[in-house]
GROMACS .gro file of C-alpha atoms in nm:
model
  447
    1UNK     CA    1   1.719  -1.199  -3.766
    2UNK     CA    2   2.080  -1.117  -3.739
    3UNK     CA    3   2.169  -1.399  -3.489
    4UNK     CA    4   2.004  -1.669  -3.705
    5UNK     CA    5   2.167  -1.890  -3.993
    6UNK     CA    6   1.943  -2.002  -4.254
    7UNK     CA    7   1.988  -2.179  -4.574
    8UNK     CA    8   1.777  -2.203  -4.872
    9UNK     CA    9   1.778  -2.497  -5.143
   10UNK     CA   10   1.546  -2.502  -5.428
   11UNK     CA   11   1.499  -2.838  -5.596
   12UNK     CA   12   1.345  -2.908  -5.931
   13UNK     CA   13   1.320  -3.164  -6.226
   14UNK     CA   14   1.412  -3.064  -6.599
   15UNK     CA   15   1.100  -3.245  -6.706
   16UNK     CA   16   0.890  -2.964  -6.556
   17UNK     CA   17   0.846  -2.592  -6.642
   18UNK     CA   18   1.194  -2.492  -6.523
   19UNK     CA   19   1.141  -2.110  -6.608
   20UNK     CA   20   0.831  -2.101  -6.409
   21UNK     CA   21   1.017  -2.282  -6.143
   22UNK     CA   22   1.278  -2.042  -6.144
   23UNK     CA   23   1.031  -1.762  -6.126
   24UNK     CA   24   0.903  -1.899  -5.811
   25UNK     CA   25   1.239  -1.964  -5.652
   26UNK     CA   26   1.331  -1.592  -5.737
   27UNK     CA   27   0.999  -1.476  -5.565
   28UNK     CA   28   1.046  -1.684  -5.281
   29UNK     CA   29   1.434  -1.598  -5.208
   30UNK     CA   30   1.309  -1.224  -5.265
   31UNK     CA   31   1.047  -1.249  -5.015
   32UNK     CA   32   1.289  -1.386  -4.729
   33UNK     CA   33   1.569  -1.149  -4.837
   34UNK     CA   34   1.339  -0.859  -4.820
   35UNK     CA   35   1.234  -0.960  -4.450
   36UNK     CA   36   1.629  -0.930  -4.350
   37UNK     CA   37   1.697  -1.295  -4.362
   38UNK     CA   38   2.066  -1.409  -4.449
   39UNK     CA   39   2.053  -1.710  -4.663
   40UNK     CA   40   2.320  -1.948  -4.768
   41UNK     CA   41   2.299  -2.195  -5.031
   42UNK     CA   42   2.255  -2.191  -5.411
   43UNK     CA   43   2.072  -1.911  -5.589
   44UNK     CA   44   1.963  -2.148  -5.877
   45UNK     CA   45   1.781  -2.480  -5.899
   46UNK     CA   46   1.928  -2.805  -5.767
   47UNK     CA   47   1.843  -3.094  -6.004
   48UNK     CA   48   2.086  -3.399  -5.945
   49UNK     CA   49   2.281  -3.582  -5.710
   50UNK     CA   50   2.586  -3.383  -5.807
   51UNK     CA   51   2.457  -3.057  -5.715
   52UNK     CA   52   2.293  -3.184  -5.396
   53UNK     CA   53   2.663  -3.311  -5.286
   54UNK     CA   54   2.800  -2.959  -5.379
   55UNK     CA   55   2.515  -2.790  -5.161
   56UNK     CA   56   2.616  -3.031  -4.860
   57UNK     CA   57   2.984  -2.953  -4.903
   58UNK     CA   58   2.921  -2.597  -4.904
   59UNK     CA   59   2.680  -2.595  -4.589
   60UNK     CA   60   2.856  -2.876  -4.392
   61UNK     CA   61   3.013  -2.728  -4.087
   62UNK     CA   62   2.797  -2.408  -4.105
   63UNK     CA   63   2.594  -2.340  -3.771
   64UNK     CA   64   2.253  -2.364  -3.926
   65UNK     CA   65   1.929  -2.294  -3.729
   66UNK     CA   66   1.699  -2.400  -4.019
   67UNK     CA   67   1.716  -2.530  -4.375
   68UNK     CA   68   1.434  -2.423  -4.618
   69UNK     CA   69   1.387  -2.687  -4.899
   70UNK     CA   70   1.171  -2.485  -5.171
   71UNK     CA   71   1.001  -2.762  -5.381
   72UNK     CA   72   1.016  -2.553  -5.716
   73UNK     CA   73   0.900  -2.842  -5.895
   74UNK     CA   74   0.816  -3.225  -5.827
   75UNK     CA   75   1.095  -3.431  -5.757
   76UNK     CA   76   1.134  -3.783  -5.604
   77UNK     CA   77   1.257  -3.788  -5.226
   78UNK     CA   78   1.623  -3.883  -5.276
   79UNK     CA   79   1.762  -3.548  -5.279
   80UNK     CA   80   1.576  -3.451  -4.961
   81UNK     CA   81   1.661  -3.772  -4.777
   82UNK     CA   82   2.037  -3.686  -4.867
   83UNK     CA   83   2.040  -3.335  -4.735
   84UNK     CA   84   1.862  -3.457  -4.420
   85UNK     CA   85   2.104  -3.759  -4.372
   86UNK     CA   86   2.423  -3.527  -4.445
   87UNK     CA   87   2.303  -3.195  -4.259
   88UNK     CA   88   2.206  -3.193  -3.895
   89UNK     CA   89   1.954  -2.924  -3.930
   90UNK     CA   90   1.597  -2.876  -3.874
   91UNK     CA   91   1.415  -2.872  -4.220
   92UNK     CA   92   1.133  -2.673  -4.334
   93UNK     CA   93   0.962  -2.813  -4.685
   94UNK     CA   94   0.796  -2.556  -4.870
   95UNK     CA   95   0.555  -2.620  -5.158
   96UNK     CA   96   0.395  -2.382  -5.359
   97UNK     CA   97   0.035  -2.366  -5.536
   98UNK     CA   98  -0.007  -2.335  -5.899
   99UNK     CA   99  -0.299  -2.207  -6.110
  100UNK     CA  100  -0.572  -2.474  -6.226
  101UNK     CA  101  -0.569  -2.403  -6.590
  102UNK     CA  102  -0.714  -2.727  -6.714
  103UNK     CA  103  -0.368  -2.755  -6.886
  104UNK     CA  104  -0.036  -2.896  -6.799
  105UNK     CA  105   0.090  -2.973  -6.442
  106UNK     CA  106   0.368  -2.718  -6.475
  107UNK     CA  107   0.519  -2.794  -6.116
  108UNK     CA  108   0.352  -3.039  -5.928
  109UNK     CA  109   0.511  -2.893  -5.605
  110UNK     CA  110   0.270  -3.039  -5.345
  111UNK     CA  111   0.313  -3.383  -5.457
  112UNK     CA  112   0.689  -3.343  -5.419
  113UNK     CA  113   0.671  -3.238  -5.042
  114UNK     CA  114   0.433  -3.534  -5.017
  115UNK     CA  115   0.699  -3.761  -5.137
  116UNK     CA  116   0.970  -3.622  -4.918
  117UNK     CA  117   0.770  -3.601  -4.609
  118UNK     CA  118   0.680  -3.963  -4.621
  119UNK     CA  119   1.040  -4.078  -4.684
  120UNK     CA  120   1.166  -3.837  -4.380
  121UNK     CA  121   0.899  -3.979  -4.154
  122UNK     CA  122   1.005  -4.343  -4.227
  123UNK     CA  123   1.373  -4.241  -4.167
  124UNK     CA  124   1.288  -4.073  -3.848
  125UNK     CA  125   1.358  -3.703  -3.936
  126UNK     CA  126   1.175  -3.391  -3.815
  127UNK     CA  127   1.054  -3.156  -4.065
  128UNK     CA  128   0.770  -2.886  -4.087
  129UNK     CA  129   0.608  -2.767  -4.421
  130UNK     CA  130   0.452  -2.482  -4.560
  131UNK     CA  131   0.194  -2.450  -4.883
  132UNK     CA  132   0.185  -2.121  -4.970
  133UNK     CA  133   0.277  -1.845  -5.231
  134UNK     CA  134   0.653  -1.728  -5.273
  135UNK     CA  135   0.526  -1.391  -5.159
  136UNK     CA  136   0.291  -1.493  -4.875
  137UNK     CA  137   0.401  -1.285  -4.558
  138UNK     CA  138   0.284  -1.571  -4.326
  139UNK     CA  139   0.580  -1.785  -4.461
  140UNK     CA  140   0.802  -1.543  -4.302
  141UNK     CA  141   0.659  -1.570  -3.960
  142UNK     CA  142   0.690  -1.935  -3.983
  143UNK     CA  143   1.029  -1.922  -4.077
  144UNK     CA  144   1.140  -1.685  -3.789
  145UNK     CA  145   0.979  -1.910  -3.547
  146UNK     CA  146   1.129  -2.223  -3.692
  147UNK     CA  147   1.473  -2.060  -3.698
  148UNK     CA  148   1.456  -1.912  -3.344
  149UNK     CA  149   1.352  -2.257  -3.209
  150UNK     CA  150   1.610  -2.437  -3.427
  151UNK     CA  151   1.879  -2.176  -3.296
  152UNK     CA  152   1.800  -2.286  -2.962
  153UNK     CA  153   1.819  -2.631  -3.052
  154UNK     CA  154   2.167  -2.582  -3.187
  155UNK     CA  155   2.288  -2.381  -2.885
  156UNK     CA  156   2.173  -2.657  -2.650
  157UNK     CA  157   2.337  -2.921  -2.840
  158UNK     CA  158   2.684  -2.769  -2.725
  159UNK     CA  159   2.595  -2.663  -2.399
  160UNK     CA  160   2.767  -2.729  -2.081
  161UNK     CA  161   2.577  -2.675  -1.728
  162UNK     CA  162   2.781  -2.713  -1.413
  163UNK     CA  163   2.593  -2.925  -1.138
  164UNK     CA  164   2.719  -2.817  -0.799
  165UNK     CA  165   2.684  -3.068  -0.542
  166UNK     CA  166   2.359  -3.295  -0.554
  167UNK     CA  167   1.995  -3.232  -0.511
  168UNK     CA  168   1.871  -3.219  -0.159
  169UNK     CA  169   1.715  -3.546  -0.011
  170UNK     CA  170   1.350  -3.573  -0.074
  171UNK     CA  171   1.381  -3.330  -0.401
  172UNK     CA  172   1.301  -3.575  -0.661
  173UNK     CA  173   1.176  -3.284  -0.853
  174UNK     CA  174   1.547  -3.211  -0.917
  175UNK     CA  175   1.681  -3.572  -1.020
  176UNK     CA  176   1.794  -3.574  -1.384
  177UNK     CA  177   1.934  -3.853  -1.614
  178UNK     CA  178   2.280  -3.714  -1.777
  179UNK     CA  179   2.278  -3.984  -2.033
  180UNK     CA  180   1.942  -3.917  -2.146
  181UNK     CA  181   1.979  -3.548  -2.146
  182UNK     CA  182   2.305  -3.568  -2.347
  183UNK     CA  183   2.135  -3.794  -2.625
  184UNK     CA  184   1.815  -3.599  -2.655
  185UNK     CA  185   1.909  -3.243  -2.598
  186UNK     CA  186   2.276  -3.238  -2.656
  187UNK     CA  187   2.358  -3.084  -2.295
  188UNK     CA  188   2.678  -3.183  -2.128
  189UNK     CA  189   2.657  -3.201  -1.749
  190UNK     CA  190   3.001  -3.119  -1.558
  191UNK     CA  191   2.994  -3.236  -1.213
  192UNK     CA  192   3.146  -3.026  -0.906
  193UNK     CA  193   3.203  -3.104  -0.544
  194UNK     CA  194   3.074  -2.835  -0.291
  195UNK     CA  195   3.393  -2.885  -0.041
  196UNK     CA  196   3.674  -2.960  -0.274
  197UNK     CA  197   3.586  -2.778  -0.605
  198UNK     CA  198   3.383  -2.465  -0.448
  199UNK     CA  199   3.414  -2.399  -0.103
  200UNK     CA  200   3.785  -2.415  -0.093
  201UNK     CA  201   3.845  -2.145  -0.369
  202UNK     CA  202   3.567  -1.926  -0.270
  203UNK     CA  203   3.698  -1.903   0.088
  204UNK     CA  204   4.034  -1.825  -0.026
  205UNK     CA  205   3.886  -1.480  -0.197
  206UNK     CA  206   3.976  -1.178  -0.011
  207UNK     CA  207   3.741  -0.845   0.053
  208UNK     CA  208   3.979  -0.652  -0.163
  209UNK     CA  209   3.890  -0.904  -0.476
  210UNK     CA  210   3.516  -0.848  -0.429
  211UNK     CA  211   3.529  -0.463  -0.358
  212UNK     CA  212   3.453  -0.383  -0.739
  213UNK     CA  213   3.136  -0.616  -0.733
  214UNK     CA  214   3.031  -0.484  -0.378
  215UNK     CA  215   3.043  -0.141  -0.529
  216UNK     CA  216   2.860  -0.192  -0.854
  217UNK     CA  217   2.583  -0.377  -0.635
  218UNK     CA  218   2.569  -0.091  -0.416
  219UNK     CA  219   2.474   0.139  -0.664
  220UNK     CA  220   2.159  -0.076  -0.772
  221UNK     CA  221   2.039  -0.190  -0.437
  222UNK     CA  222   1.940   0.045  -0.161
  223UNK     CA  223   2.058  -0.103   0.145
  224UNK     CA  224   2.379  -0.310   0.106
  225UNK     CA  225   2.552  -0.144   0.408
  226UNK     CA  226   2.287  -0.305   0.630
  227UNK     CA  227   2.403  -0.663   0.556
  228UNK     CA  228   2.667  -0.846   0.766
  229UNK     CA  229   2.975  -0.764   0.603
  230UNK     CA  230   3.158  -1.101   0.669
  231UNK     CA  231   2.862  -1.285   0.521
  232UNK     CA  232   2.818  -1.051   0.225
  233UNK     CA  233   3.172  -1.085   0.122
  234UNK     CA  234   3.107  -1.466   0.123
  235UNK     CA  235   2.819  -1.430  -0.091
  236UNK     CA  236   3.014  -1.206  -0.343
  237UNK     CA  237   3.316  -1.467  -0.317
  238UNK     CA  238   3.062  -1.737  -0.438
  239UNK     CA  239   2.983  -1.499  -0.725
  240UNK     CA  240   3.334  -1.464  -0.832
  241UNK     CA  241   3.402  -1.828  -0.803
  242UNK     CA  242   3.136  -1.965  -1.026
  243UNK     CA  243   3.197  -1.653  -1.270
  244UNK     CA  244   3.566  -1.784  -1.294
  245UNK     CA  245   3.477  -2.160  -1.304
  246UNK     CA  246   3.186  -2.089  -1.575
  247UNK     CA  247   3.466  -1.913  -1.787
  248UNK     CA  248   3.749  -2.162  -1.723
  249UNK     CA  249   3.528  -2.446  -1.795
  250UNK     CA  250   3.323  -2.281  -2.077
  251UNK     CA  251   2.988  -2.348  -1.888
  252UNK     CA  252   2.652  -2.197  -1.989
  253UNK     CA  253   2.475  -2.208  -1.650
  254UNK     CA  254   2.465  -2.367  -1.302
  255UNK     CA  255   2.233  -2.593  -1.108
  256UNK     CA  256   2.354  -2.524  -0.737
  257UNK     CA  257   2.289  -2.710  -0.434
  258UNK     CA  258   2.244  -2.383  -0.230
  259UNK     CA  259   2.137  -2.550   0.116
  260UNK     CA  260   2.235  -2.627   0.359
  261UNK     CA  261   2.607  -2.607   0.309
  262UNK     CA  262   2.614  -2.267   0.204
  263UNK     CA  263   2.488  -2.175   0.540
  264UNK     CA  264   2.625  -2.420   0.751
  265UNK     CA  265   2.995  -2.461   0.615
  266UNK     CA  266   3.046  -2.127   0.430
  267UNK     CA  267   2.825  -1.906   0.631
  268UNK     CA  268   2.625  -1.711   0.385
  269UNK     CA  269   2.351  -1.760   0.097
  270UNK     CA  270   2.427  -1.829  -0.253
  271UNK     CA  271   2.108  -1.685  -0.377
  272UNK     CA  272   2.255  -1.318  -0.447
  273UNK     CA  273   2.562  -1.468  -0.621
  274UNK     CA  274   2.305  -1.699  -0.845
  275UNK     CA  275   2.103  -1.362  -0.920
  276UNK     CA  276   2.406  -1.159  -1.031
  277UNK     CA  277   2.509  -1.445  -1.277
  278UNK     CA  278   2.177  -1.516  -1.398
  279UNK     CA  279   2.149  -1.138  -1.477
  280UNK     CA  280   2.496  -1.200  -1.699
  281UNK     CA  281   2.323  -1.458  -1.886
  282UNK     CA  282   2.453  -1.755  -1.701
  283UNK     CA  283   2.141  -1.901  -1.574
  284UNK     CA  284   2.149  -2.064  -1.232
  285UNK     CA  285   1.889  -2.288  -1.048
  286UNK     CA  286   1.880  -2.383  -0.695
  287UNK     CA  287   1.870  -2.733  -0.526
  288UNK     CA  288   2.074  -2.864  -0.807
  289UNK     CA  289   1.797  -2.875  -1.058
  290UNK     CA  290   1.959  -2.955  -1.378
  291UNK     CA  291   1.654  -2.970  -1.590
  292UNK     CA  292   1.539  -2.643  -1.439
  293UNK     CA  293   1.892  -2.471  -1.583
  294UNK     CA  294   1.855  -2.640  -1.937
  295UNK     CA  295   1.476  -2.472  -1.924
  296UNK     CA  296   1.640  -2.138  -1.827
  297UNK     CA  297   1.876  -2.152  -2.131
  298UNK     CA  298   1.598  -2.238  -2.356
  299UNK     CA  299   1.425  -1.912  -2.246
  300UNK     CA  300   1.681  -1.680  -2.224
  301UNK     CA  301   1.813  -1.785  -2.568
  302UNK     CA  302   1.458  -1.733  -2.708
  303UNK     CA  303   1.407  -1.384  -2.537
  304UNK     CA  304   1.765  -1.276  -2.536
  305UNK     CA  305   1.699  -1.188  -2.168
  306UNK     CA  306   1.723  -1.346  -1.836
  307UNK     CA  307   1.513  -1.617  -1.714
  308UNK     CA  308   1.417  -1.694  -1.377
  309UNK     CA  309   1.356  -2.033  -1.189
  310UNK     CA  310   1.071  -2.012  -0.903
  311UNK     CA  311   0.816  -2.206  -0.705
  312UNK     CA  312   0.463  -2.156  -0.712
  313UNK     CA  313   0.362  -2.099  -0.354
  314UNK     CA  314   0.031  -1.965  -0.298
  315UNK     CA  315  -0.296  -1.824  -0.479
  316UNK     CA  316  -0.454  -1.485  -0.489
  317UNK     CA  317  -0.796  -1.586  -0.521
  318UNK     CA  318  -0.935  -1.220  -0.561
  319UNK     CA  319  -0.702  -1.162  -0.866
  320UNK     CA  320  -0.699  -1.526  -0.996
  321UNK     CA  321  -0.338  -1.528  -0.994
  322UNK     CA  322  -0.044  -1.753  -0.857
  323UNK     CA  323   0.235  -1.602  -0.627
  324UNK     CA  324   0.571  -1.693  -0.780
  325UNK     CA  325   0.830  -1.682  -0.510
  326UNK     CA  326   1.212  -1.798  -0.443
  327UNK     CA  327   1.425  -1.707  -0.141
  328UNK     CA  328   1.641  -1.413  -0.352
  329UNK     CA  329   1.722  -1.581  -0.667
  330UNK     CA  330   1.559  -1.365  -0.932
  331UNK     CA  331   1.777  -1.140  -1.154
  332UNK     CA  332   1.789  -0.789  -1.083
  333UNK     CA  333   1.665  -0.694  -1.426
  334UNK     CA  334   1.322  -0.827  -1.333
  335UNK     CA  335   1.255  -0.608  -1.071
  336UNK     CA  336   0.953  -0.368  -1.066
  337UNK     CA  337   1.112  -0.030  -1.171
  338UNK     CA  338   0.873   0.151  -0.974
  339UNK     CA  339   0.967  -0.031  -0.640
  340UNK     CA  340   1.307  -0.039  -0.433
  341UNK     CA  341   1.556  -0.288  -0.523
  342UNK     CA  342   1.676  -0.428  -0.181
  343UNK     CA  343   1.904  -0.699  -0.058
  344UNK     CA  344   1.795  -0.902   0.238
  345UNK     CA  345   1.881  -1.222   0.461
  346UNK     CA  346   1.752  -1.556   0.409
  347UNK     CA  347   1.407  -1.594   0.584
  348UNK     CA  348   1.496  -1.907   0.766
  349UNK     CA  349   1.888  -1.912   0.791
  350UNK     CA  350   1.894  -1.554   0.865
  351UNK     CA  351   2.210  -1.505   0.633
  352UNK     CA  352   2.272  -1.262   0.340
  353UNK     CA  353   2.287  -1.214   0.065
  354UNK     CA  354   1.955  -1.228  -0.095
  355UNK     CA  355   1.792  -0.985  -0.367
  356UNK     CA  356   1.470  -0.848  -0.262
  357UNK     CA  357   1.211  -0.694  -0.489
  358UNK     CA  358   0.845  -0.749  -0.640
  359UNK     CA  359   0.886  -0.876  -1.010
  360UNK     CA  360   0.796  -0.607  -1.296
  361UNK     CA  361   0.458  -0.620  -1.461
  362UNK     CA  362   0.452  -0.765  -1.817
  363UNK     CA  363   0.390  -1.080  -2.020
  364UNK     CA  364   0.583  -1.389  -1.946
  365UNK     CA  365   0.620  -1.723  -2.104
  366UNK     CA  366   0.617  -2.024  -1.866
  367UNK     CA  367   0.824  -2.338  -1.909
  368UNK     CA  368   0.959  -2.654  -1.766
  369UNK     CA  369   1.142  -2.955  -1.883
  370UNK     CA  370   0.945  -3.209  -1.708
  371UNK     CA  371   1.033  -3.605  -1.618
  372UNK     CA  372   0.739  -3.646  -1.399
  373UNK     CA  373   0.619  -3.960  -1.607
  374UNK     CA  374   0.971  -4.077  -1.633
  375UNK     CA  375   0.994  -3.955  -2.006
  376UNK     CA  376   1.062  -3.579  -2.106
  377UNK     CA  377   0.772  -3.363  -2.166
  378UNK     CA  378   0.791  -2.981  -2.213
  379UNK     CA  379   0.558  -2.798  -1.989
  380UNK     CA  380   0.436  -2.458  -2.147
  381UNK     CA  381   0.214  -2.179  -2.025
  382UNK     CA  382   0.179  -1.802  -2.041
  383UNK     CA  383   0.037  -1.508  -1.857
  384UNK     CA  384   0.041  -1.166  -1.742
  385UNK     CA  385   0.260  -1.064  -1.444
  386UNK     CA  386   0.058  -0.816  -1.217
  387UNK     CA  387   0.214  -0.528  -1.046
  388UNK     CA  388   0.155  -0.605  -0.679
  389UNK     CA  389   0.339  -0.544  -0.341
  390UNK     CA  390   0.559  -0.828  -0.234
  391UNK     CA  391   0.373  -1.145  -0.137
  392UNK     CA  392   0.667  -1.250   0.087
  393UNK     CA  393   1.023  -1.166   0.173
  394UNK     CA  394   1.281  -1.249  -0.117
  395UNK     CA  395   1.182  -1.227  -0.466
  396UNK     CA  396   0.797  -1.267  -0.582
  397UNK     CA  397   0.551  -1.178  -0.839
  398UNK     CA  398   0.175  -1.232  -0.911
  399UNK     CA  399   0.101  -1.440  -1.234
  400UNK     CA  400  -0.241  -1.440  -1.367
  401UNK     CA  401  -0.229  -1.722  -1.610
  402UNK     CA  402  -0.432  -1.745  -1.927
  403UNK     CA  403  -0.620  -1.990  -1.754
  404UNK     CA  404  -0.792  -1.965  -1.419
  405UNK     CA  405  -0.531  -2.018  -1.134
  406UNK     CA  406  -0.739  -2.317  -1.000
  407UNK     CA  407  -0.720  -2.502  -1.347
  408UNK     CA  408  -0.327  -2.438  -1.329
  409UNK     CA  409  -0.311  -2.607  -1.010
  410UNK     CA  410  -0.516  -2.886  -1.090
  411UNK     CA  411  -0.296  -2.950  -1.378
  412UNK     CA  412   0.024  -2.914  -1.190
  413UNK     CA  413  -0.089  -3.168  -0.902
  414UNK     CA  414  -0.276  -3.414  -1.112
  415UNK     CA  415   0.006  -3.429  -1.364
  416UNK     CA  416   0.253  -3.463  -1.075
  417UNK     CA  417   0.472  -3.181  -1.216
  418UNK     CA  418   0.802  -3.062  -1.057
  419UNK     CA  419   0.806  -2.771  -0.810
  420UNK     CA  420   1.013  -2.547  -1.002
  421UNK     CA  421   0.898  -2.360  -1.313
  422UNK     CA  422   1.093  -2.108  -1.532
  423UNK     CA  423   0.982  -1.764  -1.649
  424UNK     CA  424   1.099  -1.507  -1.937
  425UNK     CA  425   0.920  -1.200  -2.030
  426UNK     CA  426   0.765  -1.202  -2.378
  427UNK     CA  427   0.573  -1.475  -2.557
  428UNK     CA  428   0.747  -1.738  -2.690
  429UNK     CA  429   0.486  -2.041  -2.683
  430UNK     CA  430   0.499  -2.082  -3.081
  431UNK     CA  431   0.922  -2.123  -3.076
  432UNK     CA  432   0.875  -2.350  -2.750
  433UNK     CA  433   0.647  -2.576  -2.926
  434UNK     CA  434   0.832  -2.600  -3.238
  435UNK     CA  435   1.164  -2.716  -3.027
  436UNK     CA  436   0.971  -2.969  -2.859
  437UNK     CA  437   0.897  -3.100  -3.176
  438UNK     CA  438   1.240  -3.085  -3.288
  439UNK     CA  439   1.345  -3.292  -2.993
  440UNK     CA  440   1.044  -3.506  -3.058
  441UNK     CA  441   0.907  -3.491  -2.700
  442UNK     CA  442   0.533  -3.422  -2.581
  443UNK     CA  443   0.421  -3.083  -2.506
  444UNK     CA  444   0.168  -3.014  -2.198
  445UNK     CA  445   0.003  -2.700  -2.213
  446UNK     CA  446  -0.080  -2.529  -1.880
  447UNK     CA  447  -0.277  -2.253  -2.065
   0.00000   0.00000   0.00000
């Protein structure tokens, strides 16, 4: 939780049982603090407009991933609505049960979040809720999931992606709408020209400048010396050029038109360069797939490890699995540790530099920001990467989804989904679903 920023505000009305409300508030804060959460916001009860304004002033400008509003007693919706309007932060409304004593209704907490939820819905604000005791451990799980999703939301709203060139003709799957992407996700796209902005710079890089990169790579892969040195040097120059641009222009990732110009005009493959950048948490998609890169950012910020954009190219009927493959784009950190990590040439263009290895076994999460219907959807799924020999040259893996492979194919083709999906290791489906809800976009479940 160290990278997550949460705020906690407990609201109440003085006409209810304030001592009981304070007891519940203290228990709730203790539960969250005991789970390692770092909480901003007042420790006491907030009961009027002036106190709400003080809270907003204290929290405004803070990098908040989630704001927990603890309904210590009933209150009308005014305070919650004011907070929602002034702080651009995902909200969790927390109501607590109270004993059915046959006597006074001491808190009336649930009715409070009922009013708040209706007001937020009418005003177009997203929120989630829990109805649980202050010490309920399930609340911690819910808050952690929402905070991780809110963290990605916050990072996306300041993200910048470099688009290198245009998507290839006939690749409608890589089309995107920069204005809608900015409006909904907050991501800014920076356009670069292949010849003037990229090729000119990379062709001026000398072998002496790439030597350190080459030496580092040679310690990881087994056969770098087998590659054509001139073409390899150009691939490494591509890596240095994109690395420099990312740092200079404060970019979080790239969507690269990787063919045919890198082959025809430069004389190398861009795949190896993009693999190395992705391993450094500057994710790259091929074929200028902007939505693919934004999906990669979502996954890597959730998993705190690289994500990989890939095609699904074949079915292994015997293992009920789909073959994931791309030329040589996968990050080396995803290589099966029991197999040799190699480099190779492009299977069609016969130029380096591509990475070559099978993907390591383990649990993976699959995702894709899709515009197949003309509106955004978040496609999500999960499965197990199976240890297997390479299905094809380059980087490939065998993914056994949590549904039969034939059903996955049927969904992809009948829904007209894009040919690229993205994966990262681990299970992040709850966070992705929460994130889609925060952006108010539908979810399509592959599994």
